[in-house]
Amino acid sequence: MDSRQKLAAFLQKRVEVDPEETQAFVSAFTEKKLRKKQWLVQPGFVATHRYYLIDGALRSFLLTENGQEITIALAIADWWISDYNSYIYQQPATLFVEAISNSTVMQLSFAEEQRLKAANPKFETFFRIIAERGLAAQQRRIIAQHTQSAQASYDSFRTHYADFLHEIPQYIIASFLGMSTEFLSKIRNQKVPKRN
């Protein structure tokens, strides 16, 4: 299945569309190949696109004044990513969006998204659905960060990102989970007592 077919399948799982509507939607996107460490968005510049990940892994992160990286979001296949505050309001970004590994994305410009929404209410529904699901996932993550132990947070991460765990460097995982790399290393290396 190529990139356009994967994007079409993602659309068709969320809204009922005919072949012509599917073609109109998919043709608004452009495939982009990324090298590891390549930036798609950087602070100070407007995020003009949102990205649907075909393969690989991406992250959005910010840099604190003392140079610490704080990972805000991760994306693997079938996920979307951008600096959404910048993208939605078309104002300068505060986040970096970076390829963690060599990746392929389908990119959609802000102008093309507005055109799609105006042309067909089904596309408006599609973008509402992915926004709602993204917001719900973000809320679950915030709640988990405030209520789970560090071990439970890491276990949850391993469950959600199992396929890409080996591709994501430990310092990014630690940053995403809100802990130091050293503390994450202790959790990962912790021996679990055997039951009798």
Short mmCIF file of C-alpha atoms in Angstrom, two decimals:
data_model
loop_
_atom_site.label_atom_id
_atom_site.label_comp_id
_atom_site.label_asym_id
_atom_site.label_seq_id
_atom_site.Cartn_x
_atom_site.Cartn_y
_atom_site.Cartn_z
CA MET A 1 0.00 0.00 0.00
CA ASP A 2 1.52 3.34 -1.01
CA SER A 3 1.30 6.63 0.90
CA ARG A 4 -1.83 7.86 -0.87
CA GLN A 5 -3.61 4.56 -0.30
CA LYS A 6 -2.73 4.66 3.42
CA LEU A 7 -4.07 8.20 3.71
CA ALA A 8 -7.23 7.21 1.82
CA ALA A 9 -7.76 4.24 4.15
CA PHE A 10 -7.34 6.51 7.19
CA LEU A 11 -9.98 8.90 5.80
CA GLN A 12 -12.41 6.10 4.91
CA LYS A 13 -12.27 4.64 8.45
CA ARG A 14 -13.53 7.95 9.87
CA VAL A 15 -16.06 9.29 7.36
CA GLU A 16 -18.14 7.78 4.57
CA VAL A 17 -16.73 9.02 1.27
CA ASP A 18 -17.07 7.92 -2.33
CA PRO A 19 -14.08 7.39 -4.66
CA GLU A 20 -14.30 10.93 -6.09
CA GLU A 21 -14.33 12.48 -2.61
CA THR A 22 -11.43 10.28 -1.57
CA GLN A 23 -9.44 11.38 -4.61
CA ALA A 24 -10.22 15.06 -3.95
CA PHE A 25 -9.01 14.68 -0.37
CA VAL A 26 -5.83 12.74 -1.08
CA SER A 27 -4.81 14.97 -4.00
CA ALA A 28 -4.60 17.95 -1.61
CA PHE A 29 -1.61 16.29 0.14
CA THR A 30 2.03 16.07 -0.91
CA GLU A 31 4.35 13.22 0.04
CA LYS A 32 7.56 14.27 1.76
CA LYS A 33 10.56 12.09 2.67
CA LEU A 34 12.46 13.14 5.79
CA ARG A 35 15.94 12.39 7.02
CA LYS A 36 16.59 11.69 10.70
CA LYS A 37 16.92 15.00 12.62
CA GLN A 38 15.27 17.01 9.81
CA TRP A 39 12.96 19.80 11.04
CA LEU A 40 9.50 20.39 9.64
CA VAL A 41 8.65 23.28 11.98
CA GLN A 42 10.87 25.60 13.97
CA PRO A 43 10.16 28.42 16.43
CA GLY A 44 9.67 31.88 14.99
CA PHE A 45 8.29 30.62 11.66
CA VAL A 46 4.62 29.93 10.96
CA ALA A 47 3.70 26.23 10.73
CA THR A 48 2.14 26.20 7.28
CA HIS A 49 1.43 22.44 7.21
CA ARG A 50 0.10 19.57 9.27
CA TYR A 51 1.59 16.12 8.76
CA TYR A 52 0.12 12.62 8.53
CA LEU A 53 2.84 10.08 9.29
CA ILE A 54 3.15 7.15 6.88
CA ASP A 55 6.24 5.56 8.45
CA GLY A 56 9.05 6.44 10.83
CA ALA A 57 8.72 8.59 13.95
CA LEU A 58 8.44 12.33 14.62
CA ARG A 59 8.28 14.50 17.69
CA SER A 60 7.40 18.05 18.63
CA PHE A 61 9.50 19.67 21.35
CA LEU A 62 10.45 22.98 22.86
CA LEU A 63 13.72 24.30 24.21
CA THR A 64 13.74 25.95 27.63
CA GLU A 65 15.90 29.01 28.33
CA ASN A 66 18.60 26.76 29.80
CA GLY A 67 18.63 24.57 26.66
CA GLN A 68 16.61 21.63 28.03
CA GLU A 69 14.46 19.81 25.45
CA ILE A 70 10.89 19.05 26.49
CA THR A 71 9.10 16.64 24.16
CA ILE A 72 5.45 17.63 23.80
CA ALA A 73 4.23 14.99 21.35
CA LEU A 74 5.38 11.91 19.49
CA ALA A 75 3.96 10.57 16.25
CA ILE A 76 4.22 7.15 14.65
CA ALA A 77 2.43 5.69 11.61
CA ASP A 78 -1.21 6.84 11.24
CA TRP A 79 -0.72 9.79 13.62
CA TRP A 80 -0.79 13.52 12.89
CA ILE A 81 1.62 16.18 14.10
CA SER A 82 2.41 19.89 13.80
CA ASP A 83 2.77 22.91 16.08
CA TYR A 84 -1.00 23.19 16.22
CA ASN A 85 -1.15 26.57 17.92
CA SER A 86 0.96 27.99 15.09
CA TYR A 87 -0.86 26.02 12.38
CA ILE A 88 -4.41 26.81 13.49
CA TYR A 89 -3.82 30.49 14.21
CA GLN A 90 -1.14 31.00 11.52
CA GLN A 91 1.22 32.69 13.95
CA PRO A 92 4.90 32.02 14.70
CA ALA A 93 5.65 28.55 16.08
CA THR A 94 6.98 27.91 19.58
CA LEU A 95 7.84 24.25 18.92
CA PHE A 96 10.22 22.29 16.77
CA VAL A 97 8.81 19.34 14.82
CA GLU A 98 11.63 16.91 14.03
CA ALA A 99 12.06 13.49 12.42
CA ILE A 100 13.35 11.04 15.02
CA SER A 101 14.15 8.56 12.24
CA ASN A 102 14.01 8.56 8.45
CA SER A 103 10.30 9.05 7.83
CA THR A 104 7.63 9.59 5.20
CA VAL A 105 4.78 12.03 5.72
CA MET A 106 1.84 13.32 3.74
CA GLN A 107 1.74 17.07 4.26
CA LEU A 108 -1.31 19.30 3.97
CA SER A 109 -1.05 23.08 3.81
CA PHE A 110 -3.29 25.32 5.89
CA ALA A 111 -4.74 26.85 2.71
CA GLU A 112 -5.53 23.41 1.22
CA GLU A 113 -7.18 22.28 4.45
CA GLN A 114 -9.43 25.36 4.42
CA ARG A 115 -10.29 24.68 0.77
CA LEU A 116 -11.17 21.04 1.53
CA LYS A 117 -13.41 22.02 4.45
CA ALA A 118 -15.22 24.64 2.37
CA ALA A 119 -15.71 22.21 -0.54
CA ASN A 120 -17.22 19.30 1.39
CA PRO A 121 -18.77 19.07 4.89
CA LYS A 122 -17.51 15.48 5.15
CA PHE A 123 -13.96 16.84 5.26
CA GLU A 124 -14.96 19.32 7.96
CA THR A 125 -16.32 16.34 9.92
CA PHE A 126 -13.11 14.38 9.35
CA PHE A 127 -10.90 17.16 10.73
CA ARG A 128 -13.26 17.64 13.69
CA ILE A 129 -13.05 13.91 14.49
CA ILE A 130 -9.24 13.84 14.46
CA ALA A 131 -9.11 17.04 16.52
CA GLU A 132 -11.50 15.58 19.12
CA ARG A 133 -9.53 12.34 19.35
CA GLY A 134 -6.26 14.24 19.63
CA LEU A 135 -7.65 16.41 22.42
CA ALA A 136 -8.95 13.36 24.32
CA ALA A 137 -5.55 11.63 24.00
CA GLN A 138 -3.78 14.76 25.23
CA GLN A 139 -6.12 14.93 28.25
CA ARG A 140 -5.46 11.27 29.10
CA ARG A 141 -1.72 11.93 28.92
CA ILE A 142 -1.92 14.97 31.22
CA ILE A 143 -4.03 13.05 33.75
CA ALA A 144 -1.62 10.10 33.63
CA GLN A 145 1.38 12.39 34.20
CA HIS A 146 -0.24 13.75 37.35
CA THR A 147 -1.60 10.49 38.74
CA GLN A 148 0.71 7.64 37.68
CA SER A 149 4.02 6.58 39.15
CA ALA A 150 7.11 6.91 36.99
CA GLN A 151 7.11 3.13 36.48
CA ALA A 152 3.44 3.16 35.39
CA SER A 153 4.14 6.04 33.00
CA TYR A 154 6.99 4.13 31.40
CA ASP A 155 4.92 0.92 31.20
CA SER A 156 2.12 2.84 29.48
CA PHE A 157 4.62 4.37 27.06
CA ARG A 158 6.00 0.92 26.22
CA THR A 159 2.48 -0.29 25.46
CA HIS A 160 1.56 2.64 23.17
CA TYR A 161 4.90 2.86 21.34
CA ALA A 162 5.98 -0.79 21.42
CA ASP A 163 6.71 -1.01 17.68
CA PHE A 164 8.96 2.05 17.72
CA LEU A 165 10.54 1.77 21.18
CA HIS A 166 13.89 0.78 19.67
CA GLU A 167 13.83 3.80 17.29
CA ILE A 168 13.20 6.46 19.93
CA PRO A 169 16.34 7.51 21.86
CA GLN A 170 16.18 7.22 25.63
CA TYR A 171 16.64 10.99 26.16
CA ILE A 172 13.50 11.67 24.05
CA ILE A 173 11.49 9.09 25.97
CA ALA A 174 12.65 10.63 29.27
CA SER A 175 11.76 14.12 28.04
CA PHE A 176 8.31 12.94 26.89
CA LEU A 177 7.66 11.30 30.27
CA GLY A 178 8.90 14.31 32.25
CA MET A 179 11.87 12.64 33.91
CA SER A 180 15.65 12.70 33.65
CA THR A 181 17.46 10.24 31.41
CA GLU A 182 19.23 8.84 34.47
CA PHE A 183 15.93 8.20 36.28
CA LEU A 184 14.46 6.51 33.20
CA SER A 185 17.56 4.32 32.96
CA LYS A 186 17.02 3.19 36.57
CA ILE A 187 13.39 2.29 35.79
CA ARG A 188 14.35 0.38 32.64
CA ASN A 189 17.08 -1.56 34.42
CA GLN A 190 15.09 -2.27 37.56
CA LYS A 191 14.89 -5.94 38.42
CA VAL A 192 11.36 -7.20 39.02
CA PRO A 193 11.25 -9.75 41.88
CA LYS A 194 10.15 -13.23 40.78
CA ARG A 195 6.96 -14.70 42.25
CA ASN A 196 7.08 -18.11 43.93
#
